[in-house]
């Protein structure tokens, strides 16, 4: 099933209000970008 079909089946309609599914822009870099951001946030504090 598609992601949208799974959401429609498993998530209450009231919780889906305003929900947007967006295509990821970071691709395979997402994990590295997230780790770098987390490290930066911990460093800055």
PDB file of N, CA and C in Angstrom:
ATOM      1  N   UNK A   1       0.829  -1.216   0.000  1.00  0.00           N
ATOM      2  CA  UNK A   1       0.000   0.000   0.000  1.00  0.00           C
ATOM      3  C   UNK A   1       0.868   1.273   0.000  1.00  0.00           C
ATOM      4  N   UNK A   2       0.305   2.317  -0.511  1.00  0.00           N
ATOM      5  CA  UNK A   2       1.026   3.586  -0.528  1.00  0.00           C
ATOM      6  C   UNK A   2       1.026   4.217   0.858  1.00  0.00           C
ATOM      7  N   UNK A   3       1.892   5.160   1.047  1.00  0.00           N
ATOM      8  CA  UNK A   3       1.957   5.872   2.323  1.00  0.00           C
ATOM      9  C   UNK A   3       0.624   6.540   2.619  1.00  0.00           C
ATOM     10  N   UNK A   4       0.038   7.170   1.626  1.00  0.00           N
ATOM     11  CA  UNK A   4      -1.245   7.844   1.820  1.00  0.00           C
ATOM     12  C   UNK A   4      -2.327   6.853   2.226  1.00  0.00           C
ATOM     13  N   UNK A   5      -2.372   5.693   1.602  1.00  0.00           N
ATOM     14  CA  UNK A   5      -3.362   4.675   1.950  1.00  0.00           C
ATOM     15  C   UNK A   5      -3.175   4.213   3.391  1.00  0.00           C
ATOM     16  N   UNK A   6      -1.933   4.042   3.810  1.00  0.00           N
ATOM     17  CA  UNK A   6      -1.654   3.629   5.187  1.00  0.00           C
ATOM     18  C   UNK A   6      -2.111   4.695   6.171  1.00  0.00           C
ATOM     19  N   UNK A   7      -1.847   5.945   5.864  1.00  0.00           N
ATOM     20  CA  UNK A   7      -2.265   7.035   6.744  1.00  0.00           C
ATOM     21  C   UNK A   7      -3.780   7.079   6.839  1.00  0.00           C
ATOM     22  N   UNK A   8      -4.456   6.958   5.710  1.00  0.00           N
ATOM     23  CA  UNK A   8      -5.916   6.992   5.714  1.00  0.00           C
ATOM     24  C   UNK A   8      -6.496   5.836   6.514  1.00  0.00           C
ATOM     25  N   UNK A   9      -5.825   4.699   6.501  1.00  0.00           N
ATOM     26  CA  UNK A   9      -6.316   3.526   7.222  1.00  0.00           C
ATOM     27  C   UNK A   9      -6.011   3.601   8.718  1.00  0.00           C
ATOM     28  N   UNK A  10      -4.876   4.160   9.093  1.00  0.00           N
ATOM     29  CA  UNK A  10      -4.400   4.055  10.471  1.00  0.00           C
ATOM     30  C   UNK A  10      -4.542   5.321  11.317  1.00  0.00           C
ATOM     31  N   UNK A  11      -4.750   6.469  10.684  1.00  0.00           N
ATOM     32  CA  UNK A  11      -4.782   7.729  11.421  1.00  0.00           C
ATOM     33  C   UNK A  11      -6.205   8.275  11.443  1.00  0.00           C
ATOM     34  N   UNK A  12      -6.631   8.703  12.614  1.00  0.00           N
ATOM     35  CA  UNK A  12      -7.975   9.265  12.750  1.00  0.00           C
ATOM     36  C   UNK A  12      -8.141  10.476  11.835  1.00  0.00           C
ATOM     37  N   UNK A  13      -9.319  10.620  11.227  1.00  0.00           N
ATOM     38  CA  UNK A  13      -9.548  11.757  10.332  1.00  0.00           C
ATOM     39  C   UNK A  13      -9.239  13.104  10.985  1.00  0.00           C
ATOM     40  N   UNK A  14      -9.596  13.255  12.251  1.00  0.00           N
ATOM     41  CA  UNK A  14      -9.331  14.531  12.923  1.00  0.00           C
ATOM     42  C   UNK A  14      -7.834  14.803  13.051  1.00  0.00           C
ATOM     43  N   UNK A  15      -7.029  13.761  13.106  1.00  0.00           N
ATOM     44  CA  UNK A  15      -5.575  13.926  13.197  1.00  0.00           C
ATOM     45  C   UNK A  15      -4.935  14.152  11.833  1.00  0.00           C
ATOM     46  N   UNK A  16      -5.669  13.865  10.767  1.00  0.00           N
ATOM     47  CA  UNK A  16      -5.148  14.061   9.410  1.00  0.00           C
ATOM     48  C   UNK A  16      -5.431  15.459   8.877  1.00  0.00           C
ATOM     49  N   UNK A  17      -6.264  16.203   9.564  1.00  0.00           N
ATOM     50  CA  UNK A  17      -6.628  17.535   9.103  1.00  0.00           C
ATOM     51  C   UNK A  17      -5.382  18.403   8.972  1.00  0.00           C
ATOM     52  N   UNK A  18      -5.170  18.943   7.808  1.00  0.00           N
ATOM     53  CA  UNK A  18      -4.026  19.813   7.561  1.00  0.00           C
ATOM     54  C   UNK A  18      -2.726  19.075   7.285  1.00  0.00           C
ATOM     55  N   UNK A  19      -2.764  17.753   7.279  1.00  0.00           N
ATOM     56  CA  UNK A  19      -1.563  16.961   7.034  1.00  0.00           C
ATOM     57  C   UNK A  19      -1.117  17.100   5.586  1.00  0.00           C
ATOM     58  N   UNK A  20       0.164  17.311   5.387  1.00  0.00           N
ATOM     59  CA  UNK A  20       0.736  17.380   4.043  1.00  0.00           C
ATOM     60  C   UNK A  20       1.820  16.326   3.921  1.00  0.00           C
ATOM     61  N   UNK A  21       1.812  15.591   2.839  1.00  0.00           N
ATOM     62  CA  UNK A  21       2.895  14.661   2.537  1.00  0.00           C
ATOM     63  C   UNK A  21       3.784  15.332   1.496  1.00  0.00           C
ATOM     64  N   UNK A  22       5.041  15.475   1.835  1.00  0.00           N
ATOM     65  CA  UNK A  22       5.976  16.140   0.936  1.00  0.00           C
ATOM     66  C   UNK A  22       7.103  15.190   0.563  1.00  0.00           C
ATOM     67  N   UNK A  23       7.550  15.299  -0.652  1.00  0.00           N
ATOM     68  CA  UNK A  23       8.680  14.493  -1.100  1.00  0.00           C
ATOM     69  C   UNK A  23       9.949  15.005  -0.415  1.00  0.00           C
ATOM     70  N   UNK A  24      10.745  14.090   0.083  1.00  0.00           N
ATOM     71  CA  UNK A  24      11.987  14.470   0.753  1.00  0.00           C
ATOM     72  C   UNK A  24      12.933  15.138  -0.232  1.00  0.00           C
ATOM     73  N   UNK A  25      13.583  16.184   0.220  1.00  0.00           N
ATOM     74  CA  UNK A  25      14.528  16.889  -0.634  1.00  0.00           C
ATOM     75  C   UNK A  25      15.968  16.504  -0.338  1.00  0.00           C
ATOM     76  N   UNK A  26      16.223  15.921   0.827  1.00  0.00           N
ATOM     77  CA  UNK A  26      17.597  15.608   1.209  1.00  0.00           C
ATOM     78  C   UNK A  26      18.054  14.236   0.741  1.00  0.00           C
ATOM     79  N   UNK A  27      17.107  13.375   0.389  1.00  0.00           N
ATOM     80  CA  UNK A  27      17.467  12.047  -0.098  1.00  0.00           C
ATOM     81  C   UNK A  27      18.329  11.277   0.883  1.00  0.00           C
ATOM     82  N   UNK A  28      19.407  10.686   0.399  1.00  0.00           N
ATOM     83  CA  UNK A  28      20.281   9.869   1.230  1.00  0.00           C
ATOM     84  C   UNK A  28      21.091  10.680   2.235  1.00  0.00           C
ATOM     85  N   UNK A  29      21.081  11.987   2.100  1.00  0.00           N
ATOM     86  CA  UNK A  29      21.842  12.839   3.019  1.00  0.00           C
ATOM     87  C   UNK A  29      21.083  13.154   4.294  1.00  0.00           C
ATOM     88  N   UNK A  30      19.827  12.783   4.394  1.00  0.00           N
ATOM     89  CA  UNK A  30      18.989  13.182   5.521  1.00  0.00           C
ATOM     90  C   UNK A  30      19.575  12.772   6.866  1.00  0.00           C
ATOM     91  N   UNK A  31      20.087  11.563   6.974  1.00  0.00           N
ATOM     92  CA  UNK A  31      20.657  11.096   8.236  1.00  0.00           C
ATOM     93  C   UNK A  31      21.856  11.913   8.661  1.00  0.00           C
ATOM     94  N   UNK A  32      22.719  12.219   7.713  1.00  0.00           N
ATOM     95  CA  UNK A  32      23.916  13.016   8.024  1.00  0.00           C
ATOM     96  C   UNK A  32      23.546  14.442   8.403  1.00  0.00           C
ATOM     97  N   UNK A  33      22.597  15.004   7.692  1.00  0.00           N
ATOM     98  CA  UNK A  33      22.173  16.369   7.994  1.00  0.00           C
ATOM     99  C   UNK A  33      21.541  16.424   9.381  1.00  0.00           C
ATOM    100  N   UNK A  34      20.700  15.445   9.701  1.00  0.00           N
ATOM    101  CA  UNK A  34      20.073  15.403  11.020  1.00  0.00           C
ATOM    102  C   UNK A  34      21.090  15.231  12.131  1.00  0.00           C
ATOM    103  N   UNK A  35      22.068  14.361  11.934  1.00  0.00           N
ATOM    104  CA  UNK A  35      23.116  14.147  12.939  1.00  0.00           C
ATOM    105  C   UNK A  35      23.945  15.410  13.125  1.00  0.00           C
ATOM    106  N   UNK A  36      24.264  16.076  12.037  1.00  0.00           N
ATOM    107  CA  UNK A  36      25.044  17.312  12.127  1.00  0.00           C
ATOM    108  C   UNK A  36      24.266  18.389  12.868  1.00  0.00           C
ATOM    109  N   UNK A  37      22.984  18.481  12.595  1.00  0.00           N
ATOM    110  CA  UNK A  37      22.171  19.492  13.284  1.00  0.00           C
ATOM    111  C   UNK A  37      22.082  19.196  14.772  1.00  0.00           C
ATOM    112  N   UNK A  38      21.887  17.934  15.127  1.00  0.00           N
ATOM    113  CA  UNK A  38      21.827  17.550  16.533  1.00  0.00           C
ATOM    114  C   UNK A  38      23.146  17.876  17.229  1.00  0.00           C
ATOM    115  N   UNK A  39      24.265  17.543  16.598  1.00  0.00           N
ATOM    116  CA  UNK A  39      25.579  17.840  17.179  1.00  0.00           C
ATOM    117  C   UNK A  39      25.761  19.342  17.348  1.00  0.00           C
ATOM    118  N   UNK A  40      25.347  20.106  16.353  1.00  0.00           N
ATOM    119  CA  UNK A  40      25.477  21.564  16.422  1.00  0.00           C
ATOM    120  C   UNK A  40      24.633  22.126  17.567  1.00  0.00           C
ATOM    121  N   UNK A  41      23.405  21.644  17.707  1.00  0.00           N
ATOM    122  CA  UNK A  41      22.533  22.131  18.777  1.00  0.00           C
ATOM    123  C   UNK A  41      23.132  21.826  20.146  1.00  0.00           C
ATOM    124  N   UNK A  42      23.719  20.660  20.320  1.00  0.00           N
ATOM    125  CA  UNK A  42      24.330  20.302  21.601  1.00  0.00           C
ATOM    126  C   UNK A  42      25.582  21.139  21.842  1.00  0.00           C
ATOM    127  N   UNK A  43      26.322  21.459  20.794  1.00  0.00           N
ATOM    128  CA  UNK A  43      27.544  22.252  20.913  1.00  0.00           C
ATOM    129  C   UNK A  43      27.215  23.696  21.291  1.00  0.00           C
ATOM    130  N   UNK A  44      26.168  24.248  20.707  1.00  0.00           N
ATOM    131  CA  UNK A  44      25.813  25.650  20.921  1.00  0.00           C
ATOM    132  C   UNK A  44      25.281  25.885  22.330  1.00  0.00           C
ATOM    133  N   UNK A  45      24.615  24.901  22.899  1.00  0.00           N
ATOM    134  CA  UNK A  45      24.013  25.086  24.235  1.00  0.00           C
ATOM    135  C   UNK A  45      25.018  25.174  25.312  1.00  0.00           C
TER     136      UNK A  45
END
